[in-house]
Short mmCIF file of C-alpha atoms and ligand atoms in Angstrom, two decimals:
data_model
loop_
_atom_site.label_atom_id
_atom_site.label_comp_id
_atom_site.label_asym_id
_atom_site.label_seq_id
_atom_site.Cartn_x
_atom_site.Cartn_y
_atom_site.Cartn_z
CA UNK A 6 53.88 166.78 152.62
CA UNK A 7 50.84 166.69 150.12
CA UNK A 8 49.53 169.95 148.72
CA UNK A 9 46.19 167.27 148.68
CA UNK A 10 44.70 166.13 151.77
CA UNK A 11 42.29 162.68 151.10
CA UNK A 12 40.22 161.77 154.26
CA UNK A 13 37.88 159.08 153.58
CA UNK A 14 34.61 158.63 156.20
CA UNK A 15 32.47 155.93 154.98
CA UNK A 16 31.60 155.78 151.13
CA UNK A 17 32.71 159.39 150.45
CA UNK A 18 36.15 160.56 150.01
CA UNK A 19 36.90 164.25 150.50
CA UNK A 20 39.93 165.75 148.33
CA UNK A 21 41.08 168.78 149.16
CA UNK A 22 43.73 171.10 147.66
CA UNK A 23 45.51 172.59 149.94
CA UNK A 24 48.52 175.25 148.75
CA UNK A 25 47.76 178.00 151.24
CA UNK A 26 50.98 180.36 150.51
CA UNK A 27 49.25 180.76 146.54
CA UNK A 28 45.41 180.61 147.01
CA UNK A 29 45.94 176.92 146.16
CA UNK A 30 47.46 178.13 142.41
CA UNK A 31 48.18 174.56 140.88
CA UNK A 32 51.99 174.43 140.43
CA UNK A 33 53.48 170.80 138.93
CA UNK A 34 53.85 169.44 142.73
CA UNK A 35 49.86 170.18 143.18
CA UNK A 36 49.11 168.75 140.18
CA UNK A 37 51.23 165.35 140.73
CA UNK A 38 49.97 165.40 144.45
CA UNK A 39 46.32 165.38 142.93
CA UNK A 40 47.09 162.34 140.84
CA UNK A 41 48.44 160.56 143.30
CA UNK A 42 45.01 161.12 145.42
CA UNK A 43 43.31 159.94 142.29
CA UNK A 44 44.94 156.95 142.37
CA UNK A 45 43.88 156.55 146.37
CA UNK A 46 40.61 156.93 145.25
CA UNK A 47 41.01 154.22 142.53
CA UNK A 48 42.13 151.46 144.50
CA UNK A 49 39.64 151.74 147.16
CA UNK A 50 36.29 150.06 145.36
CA UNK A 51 34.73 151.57 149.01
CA UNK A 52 34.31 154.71 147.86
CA UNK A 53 31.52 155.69 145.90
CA UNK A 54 31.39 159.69 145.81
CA UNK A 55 33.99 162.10 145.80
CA UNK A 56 34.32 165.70 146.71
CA UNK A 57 36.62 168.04 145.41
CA UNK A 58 37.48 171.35 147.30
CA UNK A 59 39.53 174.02 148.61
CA UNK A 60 41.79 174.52 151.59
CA UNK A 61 42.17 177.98 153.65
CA UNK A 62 44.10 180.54 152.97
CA UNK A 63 47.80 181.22 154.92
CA UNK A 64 46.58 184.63 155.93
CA UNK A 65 43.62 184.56 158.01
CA UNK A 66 43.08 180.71 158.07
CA UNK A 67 40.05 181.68 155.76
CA UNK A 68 38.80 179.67 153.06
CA UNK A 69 38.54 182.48 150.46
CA UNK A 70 39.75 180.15 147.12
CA UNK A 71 39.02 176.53 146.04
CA UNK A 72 41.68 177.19 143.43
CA UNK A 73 43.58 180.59 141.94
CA UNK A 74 44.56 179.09 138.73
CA UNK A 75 47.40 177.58 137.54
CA UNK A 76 50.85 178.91 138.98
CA UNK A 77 51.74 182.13 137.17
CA UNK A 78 55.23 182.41 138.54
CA UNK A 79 55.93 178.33 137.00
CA UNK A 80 54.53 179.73 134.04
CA UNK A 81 55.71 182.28 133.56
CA UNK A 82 59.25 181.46 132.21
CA UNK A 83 58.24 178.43 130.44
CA UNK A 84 58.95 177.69 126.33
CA UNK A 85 56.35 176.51 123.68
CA UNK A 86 56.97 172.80 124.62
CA UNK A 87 57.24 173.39 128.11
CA UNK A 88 53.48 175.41 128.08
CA UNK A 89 52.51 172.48 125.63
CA UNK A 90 53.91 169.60 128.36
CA UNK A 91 52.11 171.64 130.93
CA UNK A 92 48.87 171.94 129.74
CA UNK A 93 48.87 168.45 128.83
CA UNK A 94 49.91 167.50 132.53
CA UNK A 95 46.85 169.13 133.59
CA UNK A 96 44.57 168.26 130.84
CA UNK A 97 45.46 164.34 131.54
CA UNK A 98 44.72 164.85 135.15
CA UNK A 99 41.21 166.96 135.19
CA UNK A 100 40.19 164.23 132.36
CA UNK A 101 40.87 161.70 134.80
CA UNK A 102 38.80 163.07 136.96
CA UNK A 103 35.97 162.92 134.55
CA UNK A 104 36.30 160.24 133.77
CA UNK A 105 37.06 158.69 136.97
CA UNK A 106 34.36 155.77 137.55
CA UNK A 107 32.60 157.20 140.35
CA UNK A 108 30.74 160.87 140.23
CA UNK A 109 32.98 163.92 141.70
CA UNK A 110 30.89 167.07 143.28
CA UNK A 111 33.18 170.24 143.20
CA UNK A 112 32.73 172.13 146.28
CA UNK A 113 33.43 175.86 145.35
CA UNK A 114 34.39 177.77 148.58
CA UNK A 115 36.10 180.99 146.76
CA UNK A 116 38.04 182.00 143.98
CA UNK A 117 38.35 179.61 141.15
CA UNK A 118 39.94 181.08 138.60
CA UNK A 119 41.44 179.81 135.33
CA UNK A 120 42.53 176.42 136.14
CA UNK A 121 40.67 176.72 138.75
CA UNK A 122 37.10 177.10 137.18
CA UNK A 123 38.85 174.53 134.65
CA UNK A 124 39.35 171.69 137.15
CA UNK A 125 35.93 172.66 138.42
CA UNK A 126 34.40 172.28 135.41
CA UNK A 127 36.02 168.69 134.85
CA UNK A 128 33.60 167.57 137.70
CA UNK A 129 30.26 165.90 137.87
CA UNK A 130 28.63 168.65 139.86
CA UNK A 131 29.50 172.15 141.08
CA UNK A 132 28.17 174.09 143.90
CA UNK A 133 29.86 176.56 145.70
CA UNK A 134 29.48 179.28 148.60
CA UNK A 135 28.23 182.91 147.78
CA UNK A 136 32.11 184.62 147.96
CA UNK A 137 32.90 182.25 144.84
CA UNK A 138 34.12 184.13 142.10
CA UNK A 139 34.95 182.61 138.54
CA UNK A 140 36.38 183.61 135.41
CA UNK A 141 39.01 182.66 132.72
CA UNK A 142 41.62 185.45 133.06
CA UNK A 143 44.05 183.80 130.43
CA UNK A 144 44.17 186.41 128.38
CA UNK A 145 45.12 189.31 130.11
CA UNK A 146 48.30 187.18 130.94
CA UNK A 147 49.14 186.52 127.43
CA UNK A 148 47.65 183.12 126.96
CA UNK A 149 44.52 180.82 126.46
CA UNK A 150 42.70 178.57 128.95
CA UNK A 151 44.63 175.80 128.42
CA UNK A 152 43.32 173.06 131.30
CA UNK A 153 40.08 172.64 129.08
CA UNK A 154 38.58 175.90 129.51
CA UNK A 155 37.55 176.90 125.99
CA UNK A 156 36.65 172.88 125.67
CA UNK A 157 34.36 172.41 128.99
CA UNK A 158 32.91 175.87 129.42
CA UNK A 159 31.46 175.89 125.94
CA UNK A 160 29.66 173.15 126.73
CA UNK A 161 28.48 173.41 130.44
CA UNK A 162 27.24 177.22 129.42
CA UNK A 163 26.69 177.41 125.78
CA UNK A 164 28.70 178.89 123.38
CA UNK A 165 27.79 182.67 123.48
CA UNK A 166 28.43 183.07 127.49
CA UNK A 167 31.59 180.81 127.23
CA UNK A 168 32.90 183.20 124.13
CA UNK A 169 32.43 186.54 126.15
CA UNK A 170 33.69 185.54 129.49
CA UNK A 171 37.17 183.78 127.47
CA UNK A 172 37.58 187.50 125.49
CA UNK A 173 37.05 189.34 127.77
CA UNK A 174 38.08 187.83 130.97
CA UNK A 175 35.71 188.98 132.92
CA UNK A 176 35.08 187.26 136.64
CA UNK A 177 31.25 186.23 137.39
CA UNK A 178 30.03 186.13 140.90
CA UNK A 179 28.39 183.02 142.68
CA UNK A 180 24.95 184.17 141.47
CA UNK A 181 25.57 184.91 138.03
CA UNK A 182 27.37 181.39 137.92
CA UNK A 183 24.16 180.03 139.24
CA UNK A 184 21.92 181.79 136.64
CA UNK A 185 24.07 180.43 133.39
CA UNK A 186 24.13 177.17 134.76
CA UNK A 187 27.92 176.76 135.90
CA UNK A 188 27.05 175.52 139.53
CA UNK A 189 24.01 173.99 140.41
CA UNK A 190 23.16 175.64 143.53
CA UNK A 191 24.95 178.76 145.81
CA UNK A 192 25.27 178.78 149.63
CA UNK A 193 26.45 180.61 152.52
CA UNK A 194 30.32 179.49 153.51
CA UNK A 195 29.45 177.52 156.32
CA UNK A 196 26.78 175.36 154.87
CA UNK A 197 29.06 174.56 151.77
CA UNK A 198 30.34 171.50 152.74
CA UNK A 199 27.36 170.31 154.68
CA UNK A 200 25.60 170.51 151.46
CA UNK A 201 28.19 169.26 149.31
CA UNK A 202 28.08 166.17 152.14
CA UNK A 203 24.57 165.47 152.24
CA UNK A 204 24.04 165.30 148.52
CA UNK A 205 27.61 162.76 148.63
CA UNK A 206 25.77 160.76 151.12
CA UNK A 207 22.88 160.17 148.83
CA UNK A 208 24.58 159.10 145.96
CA UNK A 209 26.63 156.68 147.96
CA UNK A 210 23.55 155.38 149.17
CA UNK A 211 22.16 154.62 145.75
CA UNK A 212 23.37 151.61 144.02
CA UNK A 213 27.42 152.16 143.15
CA UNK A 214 27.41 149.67 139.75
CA UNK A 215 24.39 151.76 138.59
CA UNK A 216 25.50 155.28 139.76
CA UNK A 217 28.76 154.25 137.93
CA UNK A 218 27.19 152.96 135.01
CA UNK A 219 25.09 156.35 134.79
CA UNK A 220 27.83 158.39 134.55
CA UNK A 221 29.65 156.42 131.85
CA UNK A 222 26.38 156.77 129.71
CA UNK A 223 26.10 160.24 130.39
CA UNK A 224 29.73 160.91 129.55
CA UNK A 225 30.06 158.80 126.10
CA UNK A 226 26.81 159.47 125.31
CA UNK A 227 27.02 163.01 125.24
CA UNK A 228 30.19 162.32 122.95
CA UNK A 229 27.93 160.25 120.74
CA UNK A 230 25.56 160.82 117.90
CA UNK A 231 22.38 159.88 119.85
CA UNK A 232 21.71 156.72 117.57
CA UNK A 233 25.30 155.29 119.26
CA UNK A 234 24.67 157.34 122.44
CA UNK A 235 21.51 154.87 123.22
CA UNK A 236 23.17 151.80 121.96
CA UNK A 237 25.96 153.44 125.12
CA UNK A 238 22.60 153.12 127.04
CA UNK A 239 21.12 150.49 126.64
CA UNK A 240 24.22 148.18 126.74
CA UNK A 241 25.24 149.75 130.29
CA UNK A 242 21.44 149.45 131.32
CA UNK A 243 21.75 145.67 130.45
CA UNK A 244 24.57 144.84 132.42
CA UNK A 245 22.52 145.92 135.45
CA UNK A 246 21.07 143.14 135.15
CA UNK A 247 23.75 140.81 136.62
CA UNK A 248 24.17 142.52 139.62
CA UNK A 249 22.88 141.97 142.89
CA UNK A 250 22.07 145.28 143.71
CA UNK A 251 19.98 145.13 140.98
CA UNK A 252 17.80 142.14 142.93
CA UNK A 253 17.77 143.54 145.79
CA UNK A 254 16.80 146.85 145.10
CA UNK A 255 13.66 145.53 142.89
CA UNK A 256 13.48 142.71 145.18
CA UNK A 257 12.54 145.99 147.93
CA UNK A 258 10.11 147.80 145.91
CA UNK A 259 8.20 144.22 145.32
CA UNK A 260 8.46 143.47 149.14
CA UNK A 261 5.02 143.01 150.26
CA UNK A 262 5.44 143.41 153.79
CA UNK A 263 5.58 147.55 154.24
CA UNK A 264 8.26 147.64 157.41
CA UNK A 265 10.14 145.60 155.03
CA UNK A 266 9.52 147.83 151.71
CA UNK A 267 10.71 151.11 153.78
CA UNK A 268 14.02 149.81 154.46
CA UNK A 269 17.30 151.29 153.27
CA UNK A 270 18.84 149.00 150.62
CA UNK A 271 22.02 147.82 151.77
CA UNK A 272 23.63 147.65 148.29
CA UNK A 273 26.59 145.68 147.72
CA UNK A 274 28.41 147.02 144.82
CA UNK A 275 28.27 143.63 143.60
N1 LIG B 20 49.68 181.60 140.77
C1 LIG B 20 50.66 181.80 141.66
N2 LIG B 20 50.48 182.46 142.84
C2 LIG B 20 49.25 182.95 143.09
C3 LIG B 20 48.19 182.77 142.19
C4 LIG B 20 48.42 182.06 140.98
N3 LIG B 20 47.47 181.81 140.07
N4 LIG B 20 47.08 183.38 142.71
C5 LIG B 20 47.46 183.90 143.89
N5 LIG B 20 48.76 183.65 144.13
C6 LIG B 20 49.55 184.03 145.30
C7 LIG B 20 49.95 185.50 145.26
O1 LIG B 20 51.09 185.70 144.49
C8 LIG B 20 50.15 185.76 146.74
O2 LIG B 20 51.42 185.30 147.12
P1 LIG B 20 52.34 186.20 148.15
O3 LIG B 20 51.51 186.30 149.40
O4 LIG B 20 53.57 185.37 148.30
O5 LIG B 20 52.54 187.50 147.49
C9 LIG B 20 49.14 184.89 147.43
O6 LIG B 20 48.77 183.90 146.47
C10 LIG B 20 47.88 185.65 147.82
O7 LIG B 20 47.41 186.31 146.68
P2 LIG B 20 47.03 187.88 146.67
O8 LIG B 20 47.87 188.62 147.66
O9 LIG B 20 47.07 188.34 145.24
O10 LIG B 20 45.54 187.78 147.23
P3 LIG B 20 44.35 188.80 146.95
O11 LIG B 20 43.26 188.40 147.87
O12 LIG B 20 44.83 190.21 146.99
O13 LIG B 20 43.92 188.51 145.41
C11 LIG B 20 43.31 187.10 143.57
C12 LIG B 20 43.35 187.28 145.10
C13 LIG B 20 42.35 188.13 142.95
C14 LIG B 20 42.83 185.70 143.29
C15 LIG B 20 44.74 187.32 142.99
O14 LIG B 20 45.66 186.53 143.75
C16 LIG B 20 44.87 186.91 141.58
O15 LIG B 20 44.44 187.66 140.70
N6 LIG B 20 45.45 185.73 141.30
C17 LIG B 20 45.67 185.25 139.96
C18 LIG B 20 44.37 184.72 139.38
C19 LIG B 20 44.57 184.28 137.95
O16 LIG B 20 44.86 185.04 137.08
N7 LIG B 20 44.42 182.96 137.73
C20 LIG B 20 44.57 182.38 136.43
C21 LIG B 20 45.97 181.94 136.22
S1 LIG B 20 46.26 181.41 134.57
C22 LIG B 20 45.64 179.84 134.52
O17 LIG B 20 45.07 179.35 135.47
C23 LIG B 20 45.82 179.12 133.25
C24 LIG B 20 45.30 177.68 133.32
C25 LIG B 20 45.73 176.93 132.09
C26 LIG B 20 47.21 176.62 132.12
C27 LIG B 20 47.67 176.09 130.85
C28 LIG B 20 49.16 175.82 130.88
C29 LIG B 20 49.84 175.94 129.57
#
């Protein structure tokens, strides 16, 4: 059995991690059982959104955590090569994810904590229900973020925020998450995944080379001096240009004939 369920319906594929004895705590298993779902995703060229998020808890059948962190009790006897193999295991696998070819929205529906907010944070776009609660708590167990944390949350909040919430380990609630810009938008539990659907849906309906294409330029641009990052650009931008959705989502806009302009394009991710 998979600690990560994958139900595809249409272009959107929903991933969801479910360990409901820890809070969904990423142990090894999780983290090989989230691979494997990558690869699902992968070979199915159908899918053109993803969304990441959390399964309820054993208690209650509540969803109270997307993700509790990385497994303290595997941790917790492990050796300097062992943490080092570990963190790497993780690292590869949230790195896949952003870099996987298609955008990933993290749906945050409770705790996510440590390598939780970490493998929230590899993601295209977080938004999450008003009970989330983040934080970095690494180093009241004796350790640092090591799934990306002092890497990604530098950058998604700016370096002061990112500093004071790593030292001191303090957890931020769904609103103050909201204000420094580490989800994009907060809502009540049961209109999470609604939202987190409806804003899948619209990407997928967008063209899929071009929603691809504008993540890859976001991505290695922002690892880019900006004179390379627009070369990134413009060569991705080019290459639109052999598509068919391309044609036939200018063809649309030229259309003439207005019953004809107003309808959906059916692009072809070709
Ligand atoms: N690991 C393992 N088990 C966990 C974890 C976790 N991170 N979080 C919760 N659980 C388990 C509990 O042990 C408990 O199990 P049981 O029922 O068998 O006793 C069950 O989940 C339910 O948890 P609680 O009873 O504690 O639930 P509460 O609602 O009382 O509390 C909290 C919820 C506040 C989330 C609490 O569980 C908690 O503080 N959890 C730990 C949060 C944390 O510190 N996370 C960060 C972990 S460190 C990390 O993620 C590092 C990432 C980088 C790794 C780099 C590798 C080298």
């Amino acid at each position: 059995m998979s600690n990560v369920l994958v139900n595809v319906e249409g272009n959107v594929a929903v991933l969801t991690i479910s360990r409901p004895a820890a809070l969904n705590a990423l142990n090894s298993e999780t983290l090989d059982d989230l691979n494997a779902a990558l690869d699902q995703v992968e070979a199915n060229a159908d899918i053109r959104c993803v969304i990441l998020t959390g399964g309820p808890d054993k208690k209650d059948n509540a969803f109270k955590s997307f993700v509790a962190g990385a497994d303290i009790g595997e941790m917790s006897s492990l050796s300097k090569a062992e943490g080092e193999a570990f963190g790497k295991k993780g690292n590869d696998i949230f790195r896949r994810i952003e870099t996987l070819p298609v955008p990933v929205i993290c749906a945050i529906n409770g705790f996510a904590l440590g390598g939780g907010c970490e493998i929230a944070m590899s993601c295209d776009i977080r938004i999450c229900s008003d009970n989330a609660l983040f934080g970095q708590p690494e180093v009241g167990l004796g350790i640092t973020p090591g799934f990306g944390g002092t890497q990604r949350l530098a950058r998604i909040v700016g370096v002061g925020k990112a500093k004071e919430m790593i030292y001191t380990a303090s957890n931020i609630k769904a609103d103050e998450a909201y204000r420094i810009g580490l989800v994009n938008a907060v809502y009540a539990p049961e209109e999470l995944m609604p939202a987190a659907q409806k804003m899948a849906a619209k990407i997928a309906a967008n063209a899929p080379i071009a929603v691809r294409a504008c993540k890859k330029a976001i991505n290695d641009g922002l690892d880019a001096a900006m004179d390379d990052a627009i070369v990134i650009e413009e060569k991705l931008f080019g290459s639109c240009f052999e598509t068919e959705d391309q044609r036939a989502g200018m063809g649309n806009f030229l259309e003439k004939d207005p019953e004809k302009k107003l309808k959906v394009v059916p692009f072809q991710n070709k």
